[in-house]
PDB file of C-alpha atoms in Angstrom:
ATOM      1  CA  UNK A   1     -75.290  58.096 -66.272  1.00 54.00           C
ATOM      2  CA  UNK A   2     -76.763  58.967 -69.692  1.00 58.00           C
ATOM      3  CA  UNK A   3     -79.177  56.925 -71.718  1.00 59.00           C
ATOM      4  CA  UNK A   4     -76.439  55.946 -74.136  1.00 59.00           C
ATOM      5  CA  UNK A   5     -74.173  54.653 -71.340  1.00 56.00           C
ATOM      6  CA  UNK A   6     -76.947  52.565 -69.771  1.00 54.00           C
ATOM      7  CA  UNK A   7     -77.656  50.970 -73.092  1.00 57.00           C
ATOM      8  CA  UNK A   8     -73.972  50.029 -73.465  1.00 54.00           C
ATOM      9  CA  UNK A   9     -73.840  48.245 -70.085  1.00 51.00           C
ATOM     10  CA  UNK A  10     -77.159  46.559 -70.713  1.00 55.00           C
ATOM     11  CA  UNK A  11     -75.754  45.138 -73.928  1.00 55.00           C
ATOM     12  CA  UNK A  12     -72.775  43.665 -72.127  1.00 56.00           C
ATOM     13  CA  UNK A  13     -74.931  41.955 -69.507  1.00 56.00           C
ATOM     14  CA  UNK A  14     -77.119  40.493 -72.222  1.00 57.00           C
ATOM     15  CA  UNK A  15     -74.045  39.175 -74.007  1.00 51.00           C
ATOM     16  CA  UNK A  16     -72.736  37.479 -70.832  1.00 55.00           C
ATOM     17  CA  UNK A  17     -76.131  35.875 -70.248  1.00 54.00           C
ATOM     18  CA  UNK A  18     -76.160  34.635 -73.842  1.00 53.00           C
ATOM     19  CA  UNK A  19     -72.630  33.131 -73.469  1.00 49.00           C
ATOM     20  CA  UNK A  20     -73.585  31.452 -70.183  1.00 52.00           C
ATOM     21  CA  UNK A  21     -76.598  29.924 -71.862  1.00 53.00           C
ATOM     22  CA  UNK A  22     -74.311  28.535 -74.586  1.00 50.00           C
ATOM     23  CA  UNK A  23     -72.095  26.534 -72.081  1.00 56.00           C
ATOM     24  CA  UNK A  24     -72.073  22.800 -72.578  1.00 59.00           C
ATOM     25  CA  UNK A  25     -72.966  20.961 -69.322  1.00 62.00           C
ATOM     26  CA  UNK A  26     -71.054  17.870 -70.488  1.00 59.00           C
ATOM     27  CA  UNK A  27     -67.889  19.891 -71.015  1.00 58.00           C
ATOM     28  CA  UNK A  28     -68.216  21.424 -67.548  1.00 61.00           C
ATOM     29  CA  UNK A  29     -68.674  17.998 -65.995  1.00 65.00           C
ATOM     30  CA  UNK A  30     -65.669  16.649 -67.918  1.00 62.00           C
ATOM     31  CA  UNK A  31     -63.649  19.643 -66.802  1.00 59.00           C
ATOM     32  CA  UNK A  32     -64.585  18.987 -63.176  1.00 66.00           C
ATOM     33  CA  UNK A  33     -63.674  15.267 -63.530  1.00 67.00           C
ATOM     34  CA  UNK A  34     -60.304  16.167 -64.967  1.00 66.00           C
ATOM     35  CA  UNK A  35     -59.752  18.692 -62.216  1.00 66.00           C
ATOM     36  CA  UNK A  36     -60.574  16.081 -59.552  1.00 61.00           C
ATOM     37  CA  UNK A  37     -58.385  13.510 -61.288  1.00 66.00           C
ATOM     38  CA  UNK A  38     -55.518  16.017 -61.426  1.00 65.00           C
ATOM     39  CA  UNK A  39     -55.895  16.756 -57.729  1.00 66.00           C
ATOM     40  CA  UNK A  40     -55.836  13.022 -56.954  1.00 67.00           C
ATOM     41  CA  UNK A  41     -52.724  12.547 -59.054  1.00 66.00           C
ATOM     42  CA  UNK A  42     -50.982  15.421 -57.295  1.00 69.00           C
ATOM     43  CA  UNK A  43     -52.033  14.016 -53.926  1.00 70.00           C
ATOM     44  CA  UNK A  44     -50.697  10.558 -54.936  1.00 66.00           C
ATOM     45  CA  UNK A  45     -47.371  12.027 -55.987  1.00 69.00           C
ATOM     46  CA  UNK A  46     -47.090  13.881 -52.687  1.00 74.00           C
ATOM     47  CA  UNK A  47     -47.786  10.614 -50.825  1.00 74.00           C
ATOM     48  CA  UNK A  48     -45.133   8.789 -52.866  1.00 76.00           C
ATOM     49  CA  UNK A  49     -42.585  11.507 -52.154  1.00 77.00           C
ATOM     50  CA  UNK A  50     -43.472  11.418 -48.461  1.00 79.00           C
ATOM     51  CA  UNK A  51     -43.177   7.611 -48.437  1.00 78.00           C
ATOM     52  CA  UNK A  52     -39.758   7.753 -50.111  1.00 77.00           C
ATOM     53  CA  UNK A  53     -38.593  10.397 -47.654  1.00 79.00           C
ATOM     54  CA  UNK A  54     -39.781   8.331 -44.676  1.00 81.00           C
ATOM     55  CA  UNK A  55     -38.065   5.215 -46.076  1.00 79.00           C
ATOM     56  CA  UNK A  56     -34.855   7.196 -46.518  1.00 80.00           C
ATOM     57  CA  UNK A  57     -35.009   8.537 -42.964  1.00 80.00           C
ATOM     58  CA  UNK A  58     -35.725   5.070 -41.608  1.00 81.00           C
ATOM     59  CA  UNK A  59     -32.789   3.660 -43.557  1.00 80.00           C
ATOM     60  CA  UNK A  60     -30.480   6.361 -42.197  1.00 82.00           C
ATOM     61  CA  UNK A  61     -31.721   5.649 -38.675  1.00 82.00           C
ATOM     62  CA  UNK A  62     -30.898   1.925 -38.913  1.00 82.00           C
ATOM     63  CA  UNK A  63     -27.574   2.718 -40.561  1.00 84.00           C
ATOM     64  CA  UNK A  64     -26.633   4.894 -37.569  1.00 84.00           C
ATOM     65  CA  UNK A  65     -27.726   2.112 -35.209  1.00 85.00           C
ATOM     66  CA  UNK A  66     -25.509  -0.387 -37.066  1.00 85.00           C
ATOM     67  CA  UNK A  67     -22.563   2.020 -37.002  1.00 88.00           C
ATOM     68  CA  UNK A  68     -23.038   2.517 -33.255  1.00 83.00           C
ATOM     69  CA  UNK A  69     -23.100  -1.240 -32.638  1.00 88.00           C
ATOM     70  CA  UNK A  70     -19.994  -1.700 -34.778  1.00 85.00           C
ATOM     71  CA  UNK A  71     -18.110   0.993 -32.826  1.00 86.00           C
ATOM     72  CA  UNK A  72     -19.208  -0.567 -29.521  1.00 78.00           C
ATOM     73  CA  UNK A  73     -18.017  -4.045 -30.589  1.00 78.00           C
ATOM     74  CA  UNK A  74     -14.752  -2.561 -31.865  1.00 79.00           C
ATOM     75  CA  UNK A  75     -14.165  -0.826 -28.524  1.00 75.00           C
ATOM     76  CA  UNK A  76     -14.808  -4.099 -26.676  1.00 72.00           C
ATOM     77  CA  UNK A  77     -12.355  -5.874 -28.963  1.00 70.00           C
ATOM     78  CA  UNK A  78      -9.687  -3.212 -28.401  1.00 67.00           C
ATOM     79  CA  UNK A  79     -10.259  -3.259 -24.635  1.00 59.00           C
ATOM     80  CA  UNK A  80      -9.969  -7.055 -24.587  1.00 58.00           C
ATOM     81  CA  UNK A  81      -6.679  -6.925 -26.485  1.00 58.00           C
ATOM     82  CA  UNK A  82      -5.315  -4.226 -24.176  1.00 51.00           C
ATOM     83  CA  UNK A  83      -6.264  -6.331 -21.181  1.00 49.00           C
ATOM     84  CA  UNK A  84      -4.481  -9.341 -22.644  1.00 48.00           C
ATOM     85  CA  UNK A  85      -1.367  -7.262 -23.337  1.00 46.00           C
ATOM     86  CA  UNK A  86      -1.201  -5.591 -19.907  1.00 45.00           C
ATOM     87  CA  UNK A  87      -2.313  -8.576 -17.867  1.00 45.00           C
ATOM     88  CA  UNK A  88      -5.594  -7.327 -16.445  1.00 42.00           C
ATOM     89  CA  UNK A  89      -7.347  -4.273 -15.089  1.00 38.00           C
ATOM     90  CA  UNK A  90      -6.794  -1.894 -12.196  1.00 34.00           C
ATOM     91  CA  UNK A  91      -7.140  -3.827  -8.989  1.00 36.00           C
ATOM     92  CA  UNK A  92      -8.957  -2.959  -5.784  1.00 34.00           C
ATOM     93  CA  UNK A  93      -7.441  -4.079  -2.496  1.00 37.00           C
ATOM     94  CA  UNK A  94      -6.105  -7.631  -2.533  1.00 42.00           C
ATOM     95  CA  UNK A  95      -8.337  -8.780  -5.366  1.00 42.00           C
ATOM     96  CA  UNK A  96      -6.399  -9.399  -8.544  1.00 46.00           C
ATOM     97  CA  UNK A  97      -6.538  -7.083 -11.482  1.00 43.00           C
ATOM     98  CA  UNK A  98      -3.152  -6.641 -13.008  1.00 44.00           C
ATOM     99  CA  UNK A  99      -2.402  -3.141 -14.286  1.00 44.00           C
ATOM    100  CA  UNK A 100       0.154  -2.221 -11.647  1.00 45.00           C
ATOM    101  CA  UNK A 101      -0.164   1.230 -10.138  1.00 46.00           C
ATOM    102  CA  UNK A 102       2.707   1.635  -7.663  1.00 45.00           C
ATOM    103  CA  UNK A 103       5.598   4.033  -8.237  1.00 54.00           C
ATOM    104  CA  UNK A 104       9.098   2.919  -9.239  1.00 70.00           C
ATOM    105  CA  UNK A 105       7.933   0.069 -11.442  1.00 87.00           C
ATOM    106  CA  UNK A 106      10.923  -2.117 -12.323  1.00 93.00           C
ATOM    107  CA  UNK A 107      11.622  -2.713 -15.991  1.00 95.00           C
ATOM    108  CA  UNK A 108      10.687  -6.059 -17.462  1.00 97.00           C
ATOM    109  CA  UNK A 109      10.026  -7.677 -20.810  1.00 97.00           C
ATOM    110  CA  UNK A 110       6.541  -8.992 -21.487  1.00 97.00           C
ATOM    111  CA  UNK A 111       6.773 -12.287 -23.368  1.00 97.00           C
ATOM    112  CA  UNK A 112       3.652 -14.253 -22.565  1.00 98.00           C
ATOM    113  CA  UNK A 113       3.555 -17.989 -23.069  1.00 98.00           C
ATOM    114  CA  UNK A 114       1.170 -19.357 -25.668  1.00 97.00           C
ATOM    115  CA  UNK A 115      -2.136 -20.432 -24.170  1.00 97.00           C
ATOM    116  CA  UNK A 116      -1.943 -24.177 -23.506  1.00 97.00           C
ATOM    117  CA  UNK A 117      -2.969 -26.670 -20.795  1.00 97.00           C
ATOM    118  CA  UNK A 118       0.598 -27.348 -19.608  1.00 97.00           C
ATOM    119  CA  UNK A 119       2.099 -23.957 -18.811  1.00 98.00           C
ATOM    120  CA  UNK A 120      -0.501 -21.232 -19.430  1.00 98.00           C
ATOM    121  CA  UNK A 121      -4.043 -22.544 -18.967  1.00 97.00           C
ATOM    122  CA  UNK A 122      -5.547 -19.051 -19.085  1.00 97.00           C
ATOM    123  CA  UNK A 123      -7.555 -19.559 -15.903  1.00 97.00           C
ATOM    124  CA  UNK A 124      -8.450 -16.517 -13.827  1.00 97.00           C
ATOM    125  CA  UNK A 125      -6.393 -15.615 -10.769  1.00 97.00           C
ATOM    126  CA  UNK A 126      -9.135 -14.350  -8.431  1.00 97.00           C
ATOM    127  CA  UNK A 127      -6.917 -12.889  -5.688  1.00 97.00           C
ATOM    128  CA  UNK A 128      -3.326 -12.488  -4.528  1.00 98.00           C
ATOM    129  CA  UNK A 129      -2.463 -13.307  -0.930  1.00 97.00           C
ATOM    130  CA  UNK A 130       1.221 -14.180  -1.249  1.00 98.00           C
ATOM    131  CA  UNK A 131       4.219 -13.769  -3.531  1.00 98.00           C
ATOM    132  CA  UNK A 132       6.322 -16.954  -3.877  1.00 98.00           C
ATOM    133  CA  UNK A 133      10.047 -16.988  -4.624  1.00 98.00           C
ATOM    134  CA  UNK A 134      11.522 -19.963  -6.503  1.00 98.00           C
ATOM    135  CA  UNK A 135      14.800 -20.936  -8.084  1.00 98.00           C
ATOM    136  CA  UNK A 136      14.926 -22.638 -11.467  1.00 97.00           C
ATOM    137  CA  UNK A 137      16.837 -25.729 -10.273  1.00 96.00           C
ATOM    138  CA  UNK A 138      18.568 -25.496 -13.639  1.00 94.00           C
ATOM    139  CA  UNK A 139      21.968 -23.975 -13.069  1.00 96.00           C
ATOM    140  CA  UNK A 140      23.627 -21.660 -15.614  1.00 96.00           C
ATOM    141  CA  UNK A 141      20.454 -21.176 -17.636  1.00 97.00           C
ATOM    142  CA  UNK A 142      19.161 -17.722 -18.535  1.00 97.00           C
ATOM    143  CA  UNK A 143      15.722 -16.220 -18.086  1.00 98.00           C
ATOM    144  CA  UNK A 144      15.056 -16.604 -21.812  1.00 98.00           C
ATOM    145  CA  UNK A 145      16.050 -20.263 -21.735  1.00 98.00           C
ATOM    146  CA  UNK A 146      13.766 -21.000 -18.822  1.00 98.00           C
ATOM    147  CA  UNK A 147      10.948 -19.142 -20.540  1.00 98.00           C
ATOM    148  CA  UNK A 148      11.558 -21.342 -23.603  1.00 98.00           C
ATOM    149  CA  UNK A 149      11.338 -24.417 -21.370  1.00 98.00           C
ATOM    150  CA  UNK A 150       7.896 -23.351 -20.135  1.00 98.00           C
ATOM    151  CA  UNK A 151       6.831 -22.703 -23.727  1.00 98.00           C
ATOM    152  CA  UNK A 152       8.043 -26.131 -24.877  1.00 98.00           C
ATOM    153  CA  UNK A 153       5.690 -27.887 -22.456  1.00 98.00           C
ATOM    154  CA  UNK A 154       2.777 -27.150 -24.760  1.00 97.00           C
ATOM    155  CA  UNK A 155       4.358 -29.495 -27.298  1.00 97.00           C
ATOM    156  CA  UNK A 156       6.165 -32.182 -25.302  1.00 96.00           C
ATOM    157  CA  UNK A 157       3.684 -32.418 -22.398  1.00 96.00           C
ATOM    158  CA  UNK A 158       6.480 -33.486 -20.058  1.00 94.00           C
ATOM    159  CA  UNK A 159       5.184 -31.539 -17.114  1.00 94.00           C
ATOM    160  CA  UNK A 160       2.917 -28.710 -16.007  1.00 97.00           C
ATOM    161  CA  UNK A 161       5.007 -25.755 -14.868  1.00 98.00           C
ATOM    162  CA  UNK A 162       5.351 -21.982 -15.213  1.00 98.00           C
ATOM    163  CA  UNK A 163       5.763 -18.756 -13.279  1.00 98.00           C
ATOM    164  CA  UNK A 164       4.543 -15.208 -13.710  1.00 98.00           C
ATOM    165  CA  UNK A 165       8.095 -13.834 -13.781  1.00 98.00           C
ATOM    166  CA  UNK A 166      11.601 -15.133 -14.406  1.00 98.00           C
ATOM    167  CA  UNK A 167      14.640 -13.147 -13.240  1.00 98.00           C
ATOM    168  CA  UNK A 168      17.919 -13.892 -15.031  1.00 98.00           C
ATOM    169  CA  UNK A 169      21.359 -13.936 -13.441  1.00 96.00           C
ATOM    170  CA  UNK A 170      22.098 -10.572 -15.070  1.00 97.00           C
ATOM    171  CA  UNK A 171      19.016  -9.064 -13.455  1.00 97.00           C
ATOM    172  CA  UNK A 172      16.757  -9.139 -16.517  1.00 98.00           C
ATOM    173  CA  UNK A 173      13.076  -9.818 -15.852  1.00 98.00           C
ATOM    174  CA  UNK A 174      10.679 -11.622 -18.207  1.00 98.00           C
ATOM    175  CA  UNK A 175       6.942 -11.762 -17.570  1.00 98.00           C
ATOM    176  CA  UNK A 176       5.531 -15.062 -18.840  1.00 98.00           C
ATOM    177  CA  UNK A 177       1.979 -15.023 -17.461  1.00 98.00           C
ATOM    178  CA  UNK A 178      -0.478 -12.103 -17.190  1.00 98.00           C
ATOM    179  CA  UNK A 179      -1.167 -11.122 -13.597  1.00 97.00           C
ATOM    180  CA  UNK A 180      -4.854 -11.910 -13.911  1.00 97.00           C
ATOM    181  CA  UNK A 181      -4.104 -15.560 -14.753  1.00 98.00           C
ATOM    182  CA  UNK A 182      -2.783 -18.459 -12.690  1.00 98.00           C
ATOM    183  CA  UNK A 183       0.647 -20.007 -13.199  1.00 98.00           C
ATOM    184  CA  UNK A 184       1.553 -23.638 -12.488  1.00 98.00           C
ATOM    185  CA  UNK A 185       4.084 -22.921  -9.735  1.00 97.00           C
ATOM    186  CA  UNK A 186       2.818 -23.897  -6.260  1.00 97.00           C
ATOM    187  CA  UNK A 187       0.401 -26.774  -6.566  1.00 93.00           C
ATOM    188  CA  UNK A 188      -1.983 -25.846  -3.742  1.00 95.00           C
ATOM    189  CA  UNK A 189      -1.621 -22.073  -4.072  1.00 97.00           C
ATOM    190  CA  UNK A 190      -1.857 -21.358  -7.780  1.00 98.00           C
ATOM    191  CA  UNK A 191      -5.202 -19.578  -7.387  1.00 98.00           C
ATOM    192  CA  UNK A 192      -4.163 -16.987  -4.811  1.00 98.00           C
ATOM    193  CA  UNK A 193      -0.502 -16.228  -5.430  1.00 98.00           C
ATOM    194  CA  UNK A 194       2.090 -14.859  -7.842  1.00 98.00           C
ATOM    195  CA  UNK A 195       5.335 -16.745  -8.459  1.00 98.00           C
ATOM    196  CA  UNK A 196       8.820 -15.518  -9.373  1.00 98.00           C
ATOM    197  CA  UNK A 197      11.490 -17.904 -10.696  1.00 98.00           C
ATOM    198  CA  UNK A 198      15.133 -16.880 -10.268  1.00 98.00           C
ATOM    199  CA  UNK A 199      18.111 -18.090 -12.298  1.00 98.00           C
ATOM    200  CA  UNK A 200      21.433 -18.842 -10.584  1.00 98.00           C
ATOM    201  CA  UNK A 201      25.047 -19.741 -11.323  1.00 97.00           C
ATOM    202  CA  UNK A 202      26.523 -20.816  -7.982  1.00 97.00           C
ATOM    203  CA  UNK A 203      26.399 -24.439  -6.882  1.00 96.00           C
ATOM    204  CA  UNK A 204      24.880 -23.452  -3.541  1.00 97.00           C
ATOM    205  CA  UNK A 205      21.919 -21.877  -5.333  1.00 97.00           C
ATOM    206  CA  UNK A 206      22.694 -18.318  -4.248  1.00 97.00           C
ATOM    207  CA  UNK A 207      21.638 -15.530  -6.562  1.00 98.00           C
ATOM    208  CA  UNK A 208      23.907 -13.001  -8.200  1.00 98.00           C
ATOM    209  CA  UNK A 209      23.797  -9.422  -6.938  1.00 97.00           C
ATOM    210  CA  UNK A 210      21.964  -8.426 -10.118  1.00 98.00           C
ATOM    211  CA  UNK A 211      19.340 -11.127  -9.634  1.00 98.00           C
ATOM    212  CA  UNK A 212      18.839 -10.251  -5.997  1.00 98.00           C
ATOM    213  CA  UNK A 213      18.559  -6.506  -6.734  1.00 97.00           C
ATOM    214  CA  UNK A 214      15.864  -7.126  -9.366  1.00 97.00           C
ATOM    215  CA  UNK A 215      14.095  -9.556  -7.041  1.00 98.00           C
ATOM    216  CA  UNK A 216      13.949  -6.966  -4.242  1.00 97.00           C
ATOM    217  CA  UNK A 217      12.549  -4.318  -6.599  1.00 96.00           C
ATOM    218  CA  UNK A 218       9.969  -6.639  -8.116  1.00 97.00           C
ATOM    219  CA  UNK A 219       8.844  -8.004  -4.752  1.00 97.00           C
ATOM    220  CA  UNK A 220       8.463  -4.524  -3.282  1.00 96.00           C
ATOM    221  CA  UNK A 221       6.526  -3.399  -6.302  1.00 96.00           C
ATOM    222  CA  UNK A 222       4.143  -6.356  -6.215  1.00 97.00           C
ATOM    223  CA  UNK A 223       3.628  -5.968  -2.460  1.00 96.00           C
ATOM    224  CA  UNK A 224       2.726  -2.324  -2.994  1.00 95.00           C
ATOM    225  CA  UNK A 225       0.417  -3.209  -5.831  1.00 95.00           C
ATOM    226  CA  UNK A 226      -1.533  -5.853  -3.940  1.00 96.00           C
ATOM    227  CA  UNK A 227      -1.438  -4.085  -0.558  1.00 95.00           C
ATOM    228  CA  UNK A 228       0.716  -6.759   1.061  1.00 97.00           C
ATOM    229  CA  UNK A 229       3.840  -6.565   3.231  1.00 96.00           C
ATOM    230  CA  UNK A 230       7.179  -8.372   3.413  1.00 97.00           C
ATOM    231  CA  UNK A 231       5.708 -11.106   5.648  1.00 97.00           C
ATOM    232  CA  UNK A 232       3.500 -12.085   2.703  1.00 98.00           C
ATOM    233  CA  UNK A 233       6.588 -13.175   0.755  1.00 98.00           C
ATOM    234  CA  UNK A 234       6.997 -16.957   0.896  1.00 98.00           C
ATOM    235  CA  UNK A 235       9.461 -19.521  -0.371  1.00 98.00           C
ATOM    236  CA  UNK A 236       8.158 -22.489  -2.304  1.00 98.00           C
ATOM    237  CA  UNK A 237       9.588 -24.418   0.642  1.00 97.00           C
ATOM    238  CA  UNK A 238       7.042 -22.767   2.961  1.00 97.00           C
ATOM    239  CA  UNK A 239       4.206 -24.510   1.160  1.00 95.00           C
ATOM    240  CA  UNK A 240       4.955 -28.195   0.680  1.00 89.00           C
ATOM    241  CA  UNK A 241       8.531 -28.476   1.961  1.00 93.00           C
ATOM    242  CA  UNK A 242      10.282 -28.485  -1.414  1.00 94.00           C
ATOM    243  CA  UNK A 243      13.867 -27.159  -1.104  1.00 96.00           C
ATOM    244  CA  UNK A 244      13.190 -24.162  -3.264  1.00 97.00           C
ATOM    245  CA  UNK A 245      14.824 -21.695  -3.463  1.00 98.00           C
ATOM    246  CA  UNK A 246      17.714 -23.839  -2.317  1.00 97.00           C
ATOM    247  CA  UNK A 247      20.011 -21.150  -0.900  1.00 98.00           C
ATOM    248  CA  UNK A 248      17.246 -19.453   1.083  1.00 98.00           C
ATOM    249  CA  UNK A 249      16.090 -22.791   2.495  1.00 98.00           C
ATOM    250  CA  UNK A 250      19.595 -23.626   3.666  1.00 97.00           C
ATOM    251  CA  UNK A 251      20.237 -20.098   4.968  1.00 97.00           C
ATOM    252  CA  UNK A 252      17.308 -18.804   6.996  1.00 97.00           C
ATOM    253  CA  UNK A 253      19.254 -15.708   7.993  1.00 98.00           C
ATOM    254  CA  UNK A 254      19.761 -14.791   4.321  1.00 98.00           C
ATOM    255  CA  UNK A 255      16.034 -15.216   3.752  1.00 98.00           C
ATOM    256  CA  UNK A 256      15.209 -12.903   6.627  1.00 97.00           C
ATOM    257  CA  UNK A 257      17.737 -10.381   5.320  1.00 98.00           C
ATOM    258  CA  UNK A 258      16.070 -10.499   1.900  1.00 98.00           C
ATOM    259  CA  UNK A 259      12.656  -9.788   3.381  1.00 98.00           C
ATOM    260  CA  UNK A 260      14.139  -6.938   5.398  1.00 97.00           C
ATOM    261  CA  UNK A 261      15.585  -5.412   2.224  1.00 97.00           C
ATOM    262  CA  UNK A 262      12.204  -5.734   0.533  1.00 97.00           C
ATOM    263  CA  UNK A 263      10.559  -4.022   3.496  1.00 96.00           C
ATOM    264  CA  UNK A 264      12.948  -1.087   3.201  1.00 95.00           C
ATOM    265  CA  UNK A 265      12.314  -0.818  -0.508  1.00 94.00           C
ATOM    266  CA  UNK A 266       8.587  -0.983   0.067  1.00 93.00           C
ATOM    267  CA  UNK A 267       8.747   1.994   2.429  1.00 91.00           C
ATOM    268  CA  UNK A 268      10.558   3.988  -0.237  1.00 89.00           C
ATOM    269  CA  UNK A 269       7.689   3.629  -2.710  1.00 85.00           C
ATOM    270  CA  UNK A 270       4.826   4.181  -0.250  1.00 62.00           C
TER     271      UNK A 270
END
């Protein structure tokens, strides 16, 4: 490097030293304070953004929890309504449940009575040991009319009476009580039995062919459902001595024939 070049660089270094010596310490300190303050402000903003983000995430979390609870309650509500409409849940053995599972289910109309203390108390039917057959003791009345009679008891309080099913003299079947609830049919057996009322036209209390055919199908189906057999079918007469159903009390042979027909039908659906 020549003498002229060294002199040039030496001049630059001297100039930088002179400029450094001219710096104001107060300005440098103020600059540092502002720099620190700026860093603090940026840090505070980052904390605020983080806090807002955490609050938003927490809000979304609780919203999802509330939605989940709502869906769960809605499912319970739907399940409860379905149970009320079908008359219970799938049974196990002889314990009552109510959604019938056997084949060849006979057709019937579901027309439940209004909940009331006189014909549909809404009490649980814990098990089913027998199926009782009755007659309406009200000649020339239809299934719908007898169902209306049971319904009227909630208003007139004349009596306490009902049955799970009513079979009309044309063979129509109406279900009045869910199969997981008791009916007021056999005073001492309401909590372990299902009852079927049958309409009639004849003075002797005998059933029409249509009524009897529907009765056989329904009995067989219920026996299959609750794992019973034809010997588990009883007349109201068999528990308390009431002459009900009249014709089958007066004609034991006809009663035995009916049970035999039910037994045959039961074998068909096993």
